[in-house]
Amino acid sequence: MSSDTLNENQSLTDSSLQSNHPPQKFLLHVVGAVAFAHLLNDSIQAIITASYPMLKSAFSLNFTQIGWIALIYQLTASLLQPWIGLYTDKHPKPYLLPVGMVITLLGIALMAFATNFSMLLIAAALIGVGSSTFHPEASRIARLASGGRFGTAQSLFQVGGNTGSALGPLLAAAILIPNGQYAFAWFILLAGLAVWVLLRVTRWRITHASALLAASAKRSVSVLNPKQITRAIIVICILLFAKFIYIAAISNYFTFYLIERFQLSIQTSQLYLFAFLGSVALGTFFGGPIGDRIGRKAVIWVSFLGAIPFALMLPYANLTWTAILVMFVGLIISSAFSALVVYAQEAMPGRVGMISGVMFGLMFGISGLGAAGLGHLADLYGIHWVYQLCSFLPLLGLVTFLLPDTRAKQA
């Protein structure tokens, strides 16, 4: 069969699909709703992280115990996510979204009234379970409502989470640190608002998303062969390791670093952490739309190579340059995540829930292991030494060279 005939047949197939399932518009109200729920979810998570100095003092914890709290939370979030995504790819369970947020609400309530280290671990585990049900299903809805602008939808969804992560330290500084552990109870209101939003999103999915799911299933054709998919997944795992170990070092221990090295107060150090997390949100916002235009691999290259000089200089800078450099690193390195998620979804179409679960699961799992490991290293060698070690992590971004180019394949 000639290439002209093949092209004709492909054109007829595409036309048939388009006539049966007209191109959908970008549904901003739906993507915006799951992004807002992501903001609420991740602000709760960031409040937990920002509370570590207070918990360390209130419960007489060491860095290793702080690392264990982070590890338990991150592992419960990460281990369940791929399985939830895989299951709901085949057996949709829309109401998992609000149910998961109810579990998060229970975890926050327990954190407010915990009386010992074991109860803190159980509370962290509950919040992790709630997160594990939220991310794959909410990411799926963002993709369904994207109208084909997958990177843009994923960025808006993710920037909601990043914005929540940035707001967490400010809320902790304003409410939690001055008032102590019981002030956690105020954040039950955030979880309750998220439950309400997710109930409305779930109703939209039940009544409107069937045609979108059917159209997506019919267009599910991978542009990579099995060997390329395997290679791509290995490279993505390495990139996620580099990115999230580095971000874990900042998110979990930046306040301790600033307090020890520059003698800042806890509340002032939270403002610097907010600056970093805000730059992460901004970088995430631009990463997806740029990936839609120039390709996912190009964004990944820029993200890792661009962060290298700033990361290497950070451990040796004074306070002013520390603030500047950490914002540049956050802005640049965060732009890769949306591109990595959409790249993986394009490589393995029809497995949106599983891929989202794996990607977000790896994010939480790597961050949790990193937090525990870095906490132990900080006890042994000091927090400044840990930051010197982590400054080399962006160099692992050079493995992007091995990532197959899905944009070229599609062309």
Short mmCIF file of N, CA, C and O in Angstrom, two decimals, residues 310-387:
data_model
loop_
_atom_site.label_atom_id
_atom_site.label_comp_id
_atom_site.label_asym_id
_atom_site.label_seq_id
_atom_site.Cartn_x
_atom_site.Cartn_y
_atom_site.Cartn_z
N PHE A 310 22.74 27.99 39.47
CA PHE A 310 22.14 28.58 40.67
C PHE A 310 22.20 27.61 41.85
O PHE A 310 22.48 28.02 42.98
N ALA A 311 21.96 26.33 41.59
CA ALA A 311 22.02 25.33 42.66
C ALA A 311 23.44 25.19 43.20
O ALA A 311 23.64 25.06 44.42
N LEU A 312 24.43 25.21 42.32
CA LEU A 312 25.81 25.07 42.76
C LEU A 312 26.28 26.25 43.60
O LEU A 312 27.12 26.10 44.50
N MET A 313 25.77 27.44 43.33
CA MET A 313 26.18 28.64 44.08
C MET A 313 25.46 28.78 45.42
O MET A 313 25.98 29.42 46.35
N LEU A 314 24.27 28.19 45.54
CA LEU A 314 23.41 28.45 46.69
C LEU A 314 24.06 28.20 48.05
O LEU A 314 23.94 29.04 48.96
N PRO A 315 24.78 27.07 48.28
CA PRO A 315 25.29 26.81 49.64
C PRO A 315 26.38 27.79 50.10
O PRO A 315 26.76 27.78 51.27
N TYR A 316 26.89 28.60 49.18
CA TYR A 316 28.01 29.48 49.52
C TYR A 316 27.61 30.96 49.52
O TYR A 316 28.46 31.83 49.65
N ALA A 317 26.32 31.25 49.37
CA ALA A 317 25.84 32.62 49.24
C ALA A 317 25.51 33.22 50.60
O ALA A 317 25.23 32.51 51.56
N ASN A 318 25.53 34.58 50.66
CA ASN A 318 25.05 35.26 51.86
C ASN A 318 23.52 35.25 51.88
O ASN A 318 22.88 34.69 50.97
N LEU A 319 22.91 35.88 52.88
CA LEU A 319 21.46 35.78 53.04
C LEU A 319 20.70 36.36 51.85
O LEU A 319 19.75 35.75 51.34
N THR A 320 21.14 37.54 51.37
CA THR A 320 20.44 38.17 50.24
C THR A 320 20.52 37.30 49.00
O THR A 320 19.50 37.04 48.34
N TRP A 321 21.71 36.82 48.68
CA TRP A 321 21.87 35.98 47.48
C TRP A 321 21.22 34.61 47.66
O TRP A 321 20.78 33.99 46.69
N THR A 322 21.16 34.14 48.90
CA THR A 322 20.45 32.89 49.15
C THR A 322 18.99 33.02 48.72
O THR A 322 18.43 32.14 48.06
N ALA A 323 18.36 34.13 49.11
CA ALA A 323 16.96 34.36 48.72
C ALA A 323 16.82 34.44 47.21
O ALA A 323 15.88 33.87 46.63
N ILE A 324 17.73 35.15 46.54
CA ILE A 324 17.65 35.31 45.08
C ILE A 324 17.88 33.98 44.38
O ILE A 324 17.12 33.58 43.48
N LEU A 325 18.93 33.28 44.77
CA LEU A 325 19.29 32.02 44.10
C LEU A 325 18.22 30.95 44.30
O LEU A 325 17.89 30.20 43.36
N VAL A 326 17.66 30.86 45.51
CA VAL A 326 16.68 29.81 45.76
C VAL A 326 15.41 30.06 44.94
O VAL A 326 14.74 29.11 44.50
N MET A 327 15.08 31.33 44.68
CA MET A 327 13.92 31.63 43.84
C MET A 327 14.19 31.27 42.38
O MET A 327 13.32 30.74 41.69
N PHE A 328 15.41 31.54 41.90
CA PHE A 328 15.75 31.15 40.53
C PHE A 328 15.71 29.64 40.35
O PHE A 328 15.20 29.12 39.36
N VAL A 329 16.27 28.91 41.33
CA VAL A 329 16.25 27.45 41.25
C VAL A 329 14.81 26.93 41.24
O VAL A 329 14.44 26.09 40.42
N GLY A 330 13.98 27.45 42.14
CA GLY A 330 12.59 27.02 42.20
C GLY A 330 11.85 27.31 40.91
O GLY A 330 11.09 26.47 40.41
N LEU A 331 12.06 28.50 40.34
CA LEU A 331 11.39 28.89 39.11
C LEU A 331 11.76 27.98 37.95
O LEU A 331 10.90 27.53 37.19
N ILE A 332 13.05 27.66 37.82
CA ILE A 332 13.52 26.92 36.65
C ILE A 332 13.25 25.43 36.79
O ILE A 332 12.70 24.79 35.88
N ILE A 333 13.61 24.85 37.93
CA ILE A 333 13.53 23.39 38.04
C ILE A 333 12.09 22.90 38.11
O ILE A 333 11.79 21.76 37.73
N SER A 334 11.17 23.75 38.55
CA SER A 334 9.77 23.33 38.68
C SER A 334 9.05 23.25 37.35
O SER A 334 8.00 22.63 37.24
N SER A 335 9.59 23.88 36.31
CA SER A 335 8.91 23.90 35.02
C SER A 335 8.84 22.53 34.37
O SER A 335 8.06 22.32 33.43
N ALA A 336 9.60 21.56 34.86
CA ALA A 336 9.68 20.25 34.20
C ALA A 336 8.54 19.31 34.57
O ALA A 336 8.23 18.41 33.78
N PHE A 337 7.91 19.49 35.72
CA PHE A 337 7.02 18.43 36.20
C PHE A 337 5.81 18.22 35.29
O PHE A 337 5.47 17.09 34.94
N SER A 338 5.13 19.30 34.91
CA SER A 338 3.98 19.14 34.02
C SER A 338 4.38 18.49 32.71
O SER A 338 3.67 17.63 32.17
N ALA A 339 5.56 18.89 32.19
CA ALA A 339 6.05 18.29 30.95
C ALA A 339 6.32 16.81 31.12
O ALA A 339 6.01 15.99 30.23
N LEU A 340 6.86 16.41 32.26
CA LEU A 340 7.14 14.99 32.51
C LEU A 340 5.84 14.19 32.63
O LEU A 340 5.75 13.07 32.10
N VAL A 341 4.83 14.75 33.30
CA VAL A 341 3.55 14.04 33.44
C VAL A 341 2.90 13.83 32.09
O VAL A 341 2.48 12.72 31.73
N VAL A 342 2.80 14.90 31.29
CA VAL A 342 2.13 14.79 29.99
C VAL A 342 2.95 13.91 29.04
O VAL A 342 2.38 13.13 28.27
N TYR A 343 4.28 14.00 29.11
CA TYR A 343 5.13 13.14 28.29
C TYR A 343 4.82 11.67 28.58
O TYR A 343 4.64 10.86 27.66
N ALA A 344 4.73 11.31 29.86
CA ALA A 344 4.45 9.92 30.23
C ALA A 344 3.04 9.51 29.81
O ALA A 344 2.82 8.38 29.38
N GLN A 345 2.07 10.42 29.93
CA GLN A 345 0.71 10.11 29.50
C GLN A 345 0.65 9.88 27.99
O GLN A 345 -0.09 9.03 27.52
N GLU A 346 1.44 10.65 27.22
CA GLU A 346 1.48 10.46 25.77
C GLU A 346 2.19 9.16 25.40
O GLU A 346 1.84 8.51 24.41
N ALA A 347 3.18 8.78 26.19
CA ALA A 347 3.91 7.55 25.91
C ALA A 347 3.06 6.32 26.20
O ALA A 347 3.21 5.28 25.54
N MET A 348 2.16 6.41 27.19
CA MET A 348 1.30 5.27 27.57
C MET A 348 -0.15 5.72 27.62
O MET A 348 -0.75 5.81 28.71
N PRO A 349 -0.75 6.02 26.47
CA PRO A 349 -2.14 6.49 26.46
C PRO A 349 -3.10 5.41 26.94
O PRO A 349 -2.81 4.23 26.86
N GLY A 350 -4.25 5.86 27.45
CA GLY A 350 -5.22 4.92 28.00
C GLY A 350 -4.94 4.54 29.44
O GLY A 350 -5.68 3.77 30.04
N ARG A 351 -3.85 5.05 29.99
CA ARG A 351 -3.48 4.75 31.37
C ARG A 351 -3.27 6.05 32.14
O ARG A 351 -2.31 6.20 32.90
N VAL A 352 -4.19 6.99 31.94
CA VAL A 352 -4.03 8.31 32.54
C VAL A 352 -3.99 8.23 34.06
O VAL A 352 -3.14 8.83 34.72
N GLY A 353 -4.92 7.46 34.65
CA GLY A 353 -4.95 7.35 36.11
C GLY A 353 -3.70 6.69 36.65
O GLY A 353 -3.11 7.16 37.63
N MET A 354 -3.27 5.59 36.03
CA MET A 354 -2.09 4.89 36.50
C MET A 354 -0.85 5.78 36.38
O MET A 354 -0.05 5.88 37.33
N ILE A 355 -0.68 6.43 35.21
CA ILE A 355 0.49 7.29 35.02
C ILE A 355 0.48 8.45 36.00
O ILE A 355 1.51 8.77 36.61
N SER A 356 -0.69 9.07 36.18
CA SER A 356 -0.78 10.16 37.15
C SER A 356 -0.44 9.66 38.55
O SER A 356 0.28 10.32 39.30
N GLY A 357 -0.95 8.48 38.88
CA GLY A 357 -0.65 7.91 40.19
C GLY A 357 0.83 7.60 40.36
O GLY A 357 1.41 7.87 41.41
N VAL A 358 1.43 7.03 39.31
CA VAL A 358 2.87 6.73 39.38
C VAL A 358 3.68 8.01 39.52
O VAL A 358 4.60 8.10 40.35
N MET A 359 3.34 9.03 38.71
CA MET A 359 4.12 10.27 38.73
C MET A 359 3.99 10.99 40.07
O MET A 359 4.99 11.38 40.68
N PHE A 360 2.75 11.17 40.52
CA PHE A 360 2.57 11.82 41.81
C PHE A 360 3.05 10.93 42.95
O PHE A 360 3.56 11.41 43.97
N GLY A 361 2.88 9.60 42.78
CA GLY A 361 3.38 8.68 43.79
C GLY A 361 4.90 8.74 43.91
O GLY A 361 5.45 8.77 45.03
N LEU A 362 5.57 8.76 42.76
CA LEU A 362 7.03 8.92 42.79
C LEU A 362 7.43 10.24 43.43
O LEU A 362 8.40 10.32 44.17
N MET A 363 6.65 11.29 43.12
CA MET A 363 6.95 12.59 43.71
C MET A 363 6.92 12.51 45.23
O MET A 363 7.86 12.95 45.92
N PHE A 364 5.85 11.92 45.78
CA PHE A 364 5.73 11.84 47.23
C PHE A 364 6.72 10.84 47.81
O PHE A 364 7.32 11.08 48.86
N GLY A 365 6.88 9.69 47.13
CA GLY A 365 7.79 8.67 47.65
C GLY A 365 9.23 9.15 47.69
O GLY A 365 9.93 9.00 48.70
N ILE A 366 9.68 9.73 46.59
CA ILE A 366 11.05 10.24 46.54
C ILE A 366 11.23 11.36 47.55
O ILE A 366 12.25 11.42 48.26
N SER A 367 10.23 12.24 47.66
CA SER A 367 10.33 13.33 48.63
C SER A 367 10.38 12.80 50.05
O SER A 367 11.14 13.31 50.89
N GLY A 368 9.58 11.77 50.34
CA GLY A 368 9.58 11.20 51.68
C GLY A 368 10.89 10.53 52.03
O GLY A 368 11.45 10.75 53.11
N LEU A 369 11.39 9.68 51.12
CA LEU A 369 12.68 9.05 51.36
C LEU A 369 13.79 10.09 51.46
O LEU A 369 14.69 9.98 52.30
N GLY A 370 13.69 11.10 50.61
CA GLY A 370 14.68 12.17 50.67
C GLY A 370 14.65 12.91 51.99
O GLY A 370 15.69 13.21 52.58
N ALA A 371 13.42 13.21 52.46
CA ALA A 371 13.30 13.93 53.74
C ALA A 371 13.89 13.13 54.88
O ALA A 371 14.62 13.66 55.73
N ALA A 372 13.59 11.82 54.91
CA ALA A 372 14.13 10.97 55.99
C ALA A 372 15.65 10.86 55.89
O ALA A 372 16.37 11.01 56.88
N GLY A 373 16.14 10.58 54.68
CA GLY A 373 17.58 10.44 54.49
C GLY A 373 18.34 11.72 54.76
O GLY A 373 19.39 11.72 55.41
N LEU A 374 17.80 12.84 54.27
CA LEU A 374 18.47 14.12 54.48
C LEU A 374 18.45 14.52 55.95
O LEU A 374 19.41 15.11 56.45
N GLY A 375 17.37 14.18 56.65
CA GLY A 375 17.32 14.47 58.09
C GLY A 375 18.39 13.71 58.84
O GLY A 375 19.05 14.25 59.73
N HIS A 376 18.59 12.43 58.48
CA HIS A 376 19.63 11.64 59.13
C HIS A 376 21.01 12.20 58.82
O HIS A 376 21.87 12.30 59.71
N LEU A 377 21.24 12.58 57.57
CA LEU A 377 22.53 13.18 57.19
C LEU A 377 22.76 14.50 57.91
O LEU A 377 23.90 14.82 58.29
N ALA A 378 21.67 15.27 58.11
CA ALA A 378 21.81 16.54 58.83
C ALA A 378 22.21 16.30 60.28
O ALA A 378 23.00 17.07 60.85
N ASP A 379 21.69 15.25 60.90
CA ASP A 379 22.10 14.91 62.26
C ASP A 379 23.57 14.52 62.32
O ASP A 379 24.27 14.82 63.28
N LEU A 380 24.04 13.82 61.28
CA LEU A 380 25.42 13.33 61.28
C LEU A 380 26.43 14.41 60.90
O LEU A 380 27.49 14.54 61.53
N TYR A 381 26.12 15.18 59.84
CA TYR A 381 27.13 16.06 59.25
C TYR A 381 26.75 17.54 59.27
O TYR A 381 27.57 18.39 58.92
N GLY A 382 25.53 17.86 59.65
CA GLY A 382 25.11 19.26 59.67
C GLY A 382 24.28 19.62 58.44
O GLY A 382 24.46 19.07 57.37
N ILE A 383 23.39 20.58 58.63
CA ILE A 383 22.47 20.97 57.57
C ILE A 383 23.18 21.66 56.41
O ILE A 383 22.79 21.52 55.24
N HIS A 384 24.25 22.40 56.68
CA HIS A 384 24.99 23.08 55.61
C HIS A 384 25.65 22.06 54.69
O HIS A 384 25.65 22.23 53.46
N TRP A 385 26.19 21.00 55.25
CA TRP A 385 26.81 19.95 54.43
C TRP A 385 25.77 19.31 53.51
O TRP A 385 26.06 18.99 52.36
N VAL A 386 24.55 19.10 54.02
CA VAL A 386 23.48 18.52 53.22
C VAL A 386 23.19 19.39 52.00
O VAL A 386 23.01 18.90 50.88
N TYR A 387 23.18 20.71 52.21
CA TYR A 387 22.89 21.61 51.08
C TYR A 387 24.04 21.62 50.07
O TYR A 387 23.80 21.77 48.86
#
